[in-house]
Coordinates of C-alpha atoms in Angstrom, one line a residue:
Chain O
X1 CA 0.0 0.0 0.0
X2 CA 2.7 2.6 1.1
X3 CA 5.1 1.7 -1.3
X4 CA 2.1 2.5 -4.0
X5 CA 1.2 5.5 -2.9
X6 CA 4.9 6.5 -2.7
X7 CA 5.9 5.7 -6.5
X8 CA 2.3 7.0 -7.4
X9 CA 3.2 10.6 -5.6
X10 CA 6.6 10.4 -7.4
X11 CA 5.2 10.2 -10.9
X12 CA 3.1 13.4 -10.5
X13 CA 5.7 15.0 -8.8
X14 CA 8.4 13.7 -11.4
X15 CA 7.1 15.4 -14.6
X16 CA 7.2 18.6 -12.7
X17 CA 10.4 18.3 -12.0
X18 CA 12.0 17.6 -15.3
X19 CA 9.7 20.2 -17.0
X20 CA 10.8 22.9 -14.3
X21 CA 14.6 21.5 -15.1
X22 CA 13.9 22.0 -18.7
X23 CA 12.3 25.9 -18.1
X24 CA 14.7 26.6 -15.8
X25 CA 17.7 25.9 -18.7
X26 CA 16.1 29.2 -20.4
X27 CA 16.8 31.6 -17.5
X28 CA 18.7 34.2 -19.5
X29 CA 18.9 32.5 -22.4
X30 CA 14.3 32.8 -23.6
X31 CA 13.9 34.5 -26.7
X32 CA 13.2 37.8 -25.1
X33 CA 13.5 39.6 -22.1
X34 CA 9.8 38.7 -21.4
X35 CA 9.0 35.5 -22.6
X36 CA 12.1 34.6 -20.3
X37 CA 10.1 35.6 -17.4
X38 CA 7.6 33.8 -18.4
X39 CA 9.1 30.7 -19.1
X40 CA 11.3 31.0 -15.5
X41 CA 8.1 31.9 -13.8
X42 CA 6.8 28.4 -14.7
X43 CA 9.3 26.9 -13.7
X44 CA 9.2 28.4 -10.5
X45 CA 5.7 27.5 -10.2
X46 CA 6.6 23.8 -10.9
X47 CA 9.1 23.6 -8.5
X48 CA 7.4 24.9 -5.9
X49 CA 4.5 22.6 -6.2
X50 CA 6.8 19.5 -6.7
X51 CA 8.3 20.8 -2.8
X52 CA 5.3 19.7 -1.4
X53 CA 4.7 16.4 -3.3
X54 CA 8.4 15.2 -2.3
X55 CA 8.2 16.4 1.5
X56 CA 4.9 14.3 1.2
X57 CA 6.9 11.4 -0.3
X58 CA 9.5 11.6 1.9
X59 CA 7.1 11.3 4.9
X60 CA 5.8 8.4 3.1
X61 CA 9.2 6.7 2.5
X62 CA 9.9 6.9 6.4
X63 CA 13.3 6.0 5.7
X64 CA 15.5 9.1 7.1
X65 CA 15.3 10.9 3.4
X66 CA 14.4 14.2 3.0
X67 CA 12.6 16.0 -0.4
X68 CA 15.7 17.1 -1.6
X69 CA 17.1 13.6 -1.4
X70 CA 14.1 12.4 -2.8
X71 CA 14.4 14.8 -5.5
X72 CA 17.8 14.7 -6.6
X73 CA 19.4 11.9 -5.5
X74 CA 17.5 8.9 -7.3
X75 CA 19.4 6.9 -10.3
X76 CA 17.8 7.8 -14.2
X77 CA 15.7 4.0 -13.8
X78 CA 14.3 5.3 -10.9
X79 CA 12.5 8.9 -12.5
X80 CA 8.9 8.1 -13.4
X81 CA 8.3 11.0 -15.0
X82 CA 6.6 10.7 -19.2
X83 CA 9.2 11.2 -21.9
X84 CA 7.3 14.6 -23.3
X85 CA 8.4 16.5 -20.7
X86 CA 12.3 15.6 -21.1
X87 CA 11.9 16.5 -24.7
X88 CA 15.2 19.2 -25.5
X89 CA 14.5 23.1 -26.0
X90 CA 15.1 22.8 -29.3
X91 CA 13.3 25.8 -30.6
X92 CA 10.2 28.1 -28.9
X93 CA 8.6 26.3 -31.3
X94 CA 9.2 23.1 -29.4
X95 CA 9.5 25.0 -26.2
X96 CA 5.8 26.0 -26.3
X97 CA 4.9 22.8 -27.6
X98 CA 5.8 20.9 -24.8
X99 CA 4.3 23.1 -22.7
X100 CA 1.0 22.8 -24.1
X101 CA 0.9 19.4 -24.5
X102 CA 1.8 19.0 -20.9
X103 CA -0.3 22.0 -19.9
X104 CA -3.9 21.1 -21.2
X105 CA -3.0 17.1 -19.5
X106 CA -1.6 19.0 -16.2
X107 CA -4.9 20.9 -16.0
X108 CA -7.5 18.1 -16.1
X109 CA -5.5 16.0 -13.6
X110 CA -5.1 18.0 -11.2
X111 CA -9.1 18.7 -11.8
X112 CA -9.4 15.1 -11.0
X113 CA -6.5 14.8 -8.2
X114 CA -8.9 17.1 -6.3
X115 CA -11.5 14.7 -6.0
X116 CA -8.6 12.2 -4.5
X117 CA -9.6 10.1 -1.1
X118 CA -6.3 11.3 0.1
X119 CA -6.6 14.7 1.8
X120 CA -2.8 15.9 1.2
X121 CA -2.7 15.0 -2.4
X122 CA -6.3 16.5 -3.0
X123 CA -4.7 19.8 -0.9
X124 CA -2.0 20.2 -3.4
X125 CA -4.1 19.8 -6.7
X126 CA -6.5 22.2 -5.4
X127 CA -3.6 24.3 -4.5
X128 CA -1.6 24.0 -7.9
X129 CA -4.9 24.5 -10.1
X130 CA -4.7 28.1 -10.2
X131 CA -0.8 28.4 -11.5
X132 CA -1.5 25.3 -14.0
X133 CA -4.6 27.6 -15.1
X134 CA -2.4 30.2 -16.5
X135 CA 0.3 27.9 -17.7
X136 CA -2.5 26.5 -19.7
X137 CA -3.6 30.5 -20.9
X138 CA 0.0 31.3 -21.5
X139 CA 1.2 28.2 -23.5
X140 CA -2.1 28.0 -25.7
X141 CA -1.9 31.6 -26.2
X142 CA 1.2 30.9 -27.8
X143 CA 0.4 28.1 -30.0
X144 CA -2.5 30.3 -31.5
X145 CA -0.1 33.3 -31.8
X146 CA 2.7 30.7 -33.6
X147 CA -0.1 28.9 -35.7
X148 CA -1.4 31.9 -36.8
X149 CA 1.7 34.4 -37.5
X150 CA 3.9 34.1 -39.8
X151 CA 5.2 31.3 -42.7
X152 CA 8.1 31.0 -40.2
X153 CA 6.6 30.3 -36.7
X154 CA 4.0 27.8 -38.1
X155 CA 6.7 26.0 -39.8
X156 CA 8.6 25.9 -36.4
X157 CA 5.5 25.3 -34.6
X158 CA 3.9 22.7 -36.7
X159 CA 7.0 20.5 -37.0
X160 CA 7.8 20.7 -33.0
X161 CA 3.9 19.5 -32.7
X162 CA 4.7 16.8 -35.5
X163 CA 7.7 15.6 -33.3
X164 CA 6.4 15.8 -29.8
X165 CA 3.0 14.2 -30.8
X166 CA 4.5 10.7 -30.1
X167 CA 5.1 11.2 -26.2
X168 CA 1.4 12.3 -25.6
X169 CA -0.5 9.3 -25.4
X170 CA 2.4 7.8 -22.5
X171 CA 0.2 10.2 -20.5
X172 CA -2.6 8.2 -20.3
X173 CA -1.1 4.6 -19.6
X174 CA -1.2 3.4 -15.8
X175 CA 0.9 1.9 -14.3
X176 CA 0.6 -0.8 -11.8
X177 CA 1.2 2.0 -8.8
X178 CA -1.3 3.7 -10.9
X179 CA -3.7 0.9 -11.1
X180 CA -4.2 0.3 -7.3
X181 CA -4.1 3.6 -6.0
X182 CA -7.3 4.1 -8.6
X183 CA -9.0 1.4 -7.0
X184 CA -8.2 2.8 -3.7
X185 CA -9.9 6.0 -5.0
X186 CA -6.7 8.2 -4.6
X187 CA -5.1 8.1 -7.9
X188 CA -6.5 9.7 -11.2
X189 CA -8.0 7.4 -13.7
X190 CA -5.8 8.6 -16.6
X191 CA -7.3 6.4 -19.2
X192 CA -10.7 8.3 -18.8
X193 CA -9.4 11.7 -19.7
X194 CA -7.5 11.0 -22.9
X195 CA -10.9 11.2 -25.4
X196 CA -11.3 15.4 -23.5
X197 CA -7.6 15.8 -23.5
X198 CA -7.3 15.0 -27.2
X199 CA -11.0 16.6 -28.2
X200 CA -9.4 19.8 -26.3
X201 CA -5.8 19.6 -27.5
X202 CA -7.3 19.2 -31.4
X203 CA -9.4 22.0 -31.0
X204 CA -6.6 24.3 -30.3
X205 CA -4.5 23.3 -32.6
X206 CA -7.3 23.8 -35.6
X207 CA -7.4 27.7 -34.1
X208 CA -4.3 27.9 -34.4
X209 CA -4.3 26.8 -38.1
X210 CA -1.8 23.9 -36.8
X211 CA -2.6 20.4 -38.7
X212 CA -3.7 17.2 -36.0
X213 CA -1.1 14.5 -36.4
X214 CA -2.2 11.7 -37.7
X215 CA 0.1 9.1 -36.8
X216 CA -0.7 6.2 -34.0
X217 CA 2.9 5.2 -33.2
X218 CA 3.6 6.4 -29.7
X219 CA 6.7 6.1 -27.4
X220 CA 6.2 5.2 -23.8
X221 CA 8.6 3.8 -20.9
X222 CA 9.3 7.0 -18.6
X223 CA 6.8 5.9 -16.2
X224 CA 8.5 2.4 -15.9
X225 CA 11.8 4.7 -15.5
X226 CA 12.7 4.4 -19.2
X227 CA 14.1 7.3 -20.6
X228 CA 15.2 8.9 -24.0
X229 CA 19.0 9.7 -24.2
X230 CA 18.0 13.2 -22.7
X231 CA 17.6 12.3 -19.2
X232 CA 21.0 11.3 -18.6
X233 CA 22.2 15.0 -19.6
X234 CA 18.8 16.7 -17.6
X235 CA 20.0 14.4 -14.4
X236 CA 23.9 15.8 -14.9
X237 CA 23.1 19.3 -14.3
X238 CA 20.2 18.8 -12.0
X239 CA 22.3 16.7 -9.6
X240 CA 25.8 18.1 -10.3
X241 CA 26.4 19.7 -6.9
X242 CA 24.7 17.2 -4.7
X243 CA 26.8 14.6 -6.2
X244 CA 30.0 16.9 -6.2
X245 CA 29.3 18.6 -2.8
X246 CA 27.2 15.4 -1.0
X247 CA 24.7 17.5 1.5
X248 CA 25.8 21.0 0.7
X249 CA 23.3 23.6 2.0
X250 CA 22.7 26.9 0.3
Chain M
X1 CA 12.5 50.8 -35.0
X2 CA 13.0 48.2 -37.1
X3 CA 10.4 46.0 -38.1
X4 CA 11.3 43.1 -36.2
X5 CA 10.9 44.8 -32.8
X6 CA 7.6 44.5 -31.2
X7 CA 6.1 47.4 -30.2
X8 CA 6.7 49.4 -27.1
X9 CA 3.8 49.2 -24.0
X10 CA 3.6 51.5 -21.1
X11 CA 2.4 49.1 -18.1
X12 CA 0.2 50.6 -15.2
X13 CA -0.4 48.8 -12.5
X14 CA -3.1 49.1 -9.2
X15 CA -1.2 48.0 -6.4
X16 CA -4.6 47.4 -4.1
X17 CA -7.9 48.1 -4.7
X18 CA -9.4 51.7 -3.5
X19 CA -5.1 52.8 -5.0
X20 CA -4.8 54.2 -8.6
X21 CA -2.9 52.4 -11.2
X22 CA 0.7 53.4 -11.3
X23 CA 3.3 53.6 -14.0
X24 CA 5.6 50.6 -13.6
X25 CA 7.8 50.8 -16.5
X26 CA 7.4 49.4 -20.1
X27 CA 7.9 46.3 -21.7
X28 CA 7.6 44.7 -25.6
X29 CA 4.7 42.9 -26.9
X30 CA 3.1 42.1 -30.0
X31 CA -0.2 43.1 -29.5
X32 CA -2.4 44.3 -26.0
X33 CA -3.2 40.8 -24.7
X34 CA 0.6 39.8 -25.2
X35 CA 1.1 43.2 -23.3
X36 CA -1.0 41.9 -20.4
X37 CA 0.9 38.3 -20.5
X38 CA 3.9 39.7 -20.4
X39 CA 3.6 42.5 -17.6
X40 CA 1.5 40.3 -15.2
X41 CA 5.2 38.1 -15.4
X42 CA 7.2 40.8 -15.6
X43 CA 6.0 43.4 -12.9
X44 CA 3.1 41.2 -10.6
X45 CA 5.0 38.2 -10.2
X46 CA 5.8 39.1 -6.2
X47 CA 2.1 39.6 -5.6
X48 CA 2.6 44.2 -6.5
X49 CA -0.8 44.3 -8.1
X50 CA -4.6 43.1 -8.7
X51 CA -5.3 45.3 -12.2
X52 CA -3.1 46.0 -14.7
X53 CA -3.7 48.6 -17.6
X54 CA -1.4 48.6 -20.3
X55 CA -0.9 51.3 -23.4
X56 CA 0.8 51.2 -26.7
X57 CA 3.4 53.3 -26.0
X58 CA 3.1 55.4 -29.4
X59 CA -0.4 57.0 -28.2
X60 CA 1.2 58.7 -25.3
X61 CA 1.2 61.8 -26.1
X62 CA 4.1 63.9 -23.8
X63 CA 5.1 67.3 -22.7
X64 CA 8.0 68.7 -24.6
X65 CA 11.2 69.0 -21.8
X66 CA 12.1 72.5 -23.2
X67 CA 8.8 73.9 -23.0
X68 CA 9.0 72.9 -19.1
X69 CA 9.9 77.0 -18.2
X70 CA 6.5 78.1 -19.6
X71 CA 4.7 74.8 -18.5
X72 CA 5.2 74.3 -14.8
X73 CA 7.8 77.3 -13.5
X74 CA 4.7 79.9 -13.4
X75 CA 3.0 77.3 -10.8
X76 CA 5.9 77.1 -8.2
X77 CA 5.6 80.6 -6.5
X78 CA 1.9 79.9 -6.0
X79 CA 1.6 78.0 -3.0
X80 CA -1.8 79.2 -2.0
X81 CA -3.2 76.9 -4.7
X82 CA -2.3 73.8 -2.5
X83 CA -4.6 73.1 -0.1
X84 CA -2.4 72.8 2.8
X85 CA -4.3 75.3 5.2
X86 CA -7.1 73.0 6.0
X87 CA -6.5 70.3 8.9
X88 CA -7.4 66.9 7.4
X89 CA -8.8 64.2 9.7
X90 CA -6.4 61.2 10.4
X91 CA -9.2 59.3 9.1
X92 CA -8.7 60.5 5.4
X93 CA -6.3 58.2 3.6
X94 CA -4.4 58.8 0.5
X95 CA -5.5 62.3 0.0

């Protein structure tokens, strides 16, 4: 039961991680002065909410680790996080596409996490909904804006949709964790919001002038801890002092 | 300006309700909801406002600095236009 509920709590908390890793690798570096803010903001957000999904863990675990042990001291197998949101900044193009992919999926879990039988985990959704609300504004926003402007940006835009299309449906596999803590009524029945998330995702993309992929060959393994040959380089620099300086404090 | 700039936006922002919006500086943006994006991130992010107003920077229109002697120095030996010979209750805020 416990050890469910603790790899159930680190696959949530995973996927913010990696995608607030992934933001964070823009902080000076975002296209503009403001859509660096933005994108740094986000990650913040993420972070933050990820802190109280890893304390929570870590009370779990019982086992003398903290969060930040939890967080940053775990081999690559051992990340359950969904390969979309490791995907490389490759261009704002697939920057924003990530995002929203991630986003409009973030949104209706944490809808449904709400509703969870466990009070803490229900707590942090209800307390994470509001900042995942405006990721969601800000990251469709930009798909419309990329869709819609010029030859250029829907190129960009359309080929990083094109690419990242095959790490969407991982989102709505369970896993065995997944599995019993849905039949314990804590976990989110994933499978059930894949025909809204799609039906939403679609209808976004036709705003934006973006063309639907059609292909049905989709990647999977991050939730089983198998990774693409990004993680490895994500986990370098996200665990570089901890495994340089072991407990170093700020 | 060249072409691939986005425009210029003046960002106000009300700091608390009952407070008038404020001048916080300017920021670039392609068009006014961009504008709004952009400054609630840029200027709102440590909780400074609850409204923001923005305006394209181009439809300010401004007081010429060398006109300043016949613009404002005929005002500054007039003090009797302030109202500072009235007591004002400690109750009234933000006069």
């Amino acid at each position: 039961m416990k050890e469910n509920l603790y790899q159930y709590i680190l696959g949530i908390a995973d996927n913010s991680l990696i995608l607030g890793q992934r933001l964070g690798e823009l902080c000076g570096h975002g296209p503009s002065l403001e859509t660096d803010i933005a994108c740094t903001n986000i990650s913040l957000d993420l972070l933050g909410q990820v802190r109280n999904y890893y304390q929570y863990a870590a009370k779990i675990a019982n086992d003398g680790r903290t969060e930040d042990d939890i967080a940053m001291l775990r081999n690559e197998r051992e990340y359950l996080n969904v390969l979309l949101v490791e995907q490389p900044n490759t261009d704002f193009g697939y920057i924003i596409a990530r995002q929203f992919l991630f986003d409009v999926y973030h949104l209706m879990f944490l809808n449904e996490l709400q509703k969870s039988n466990d009070l803490t985990l229900s707590a942090i959704a209800t307390k994470s909904i509001k900042e995942v609300s405006y990721h969601q504004r800000f990251s469709s926003d930009w798909i419309k804006r990329l869709g819609d402007g010029t030859e250029e940006s829907r190129s960009r835009i359309q080929s990083a949709i094109d690419e990242l299309w095959t790490y969407t449906d991982e989102l709505f596999h369970l896993t065995e964790a997944d599995e019993v803590m849905v039949s314990e009524g804590i976990g989110v029945d994933v499978t059930k919001l894949k025909e809204h998330y799609y039906k939403k995702v679609n209808d976004i993309l036709e705003e934006a002038t973006i063309q639907v992929p059609e292909s049905k060959y989709f990647q999977k393994g991050g939730k089983k801890g198998i990774h693409t040959e990004h993680m490895g380089y994500i986990l370098t620099d996200l665990q570089y002092m901890q495994r340089t300086y072991p407990n170093m404090e700020w | 300006m060249g072409t691939k700039n986005w425009p210029l936006w003046e960002i106000f922002v009300r700091s608390k309700n009952g407070l008038e919006h404020r001048h916080f500086g300017s920021l670039h943006a392609a068009d006014a909801e961009m504008a709004l994006e952009n400054a609630r991130d840029v200027y709102t992010r440590r909780n400074e406002g609850v409204s923001i107003w923005v305006v394209e920077s181009k439809n300010i229109t401004a007081s010429n600095p060398e006109h300043n002697g016949e613009m404002f120095e005929p005002a500054q030996d007039k003090v009797y236009r302030h109202p500072t010979f009235y007591d004002l209750p400690d109750d009234v805020k933000h006069m």
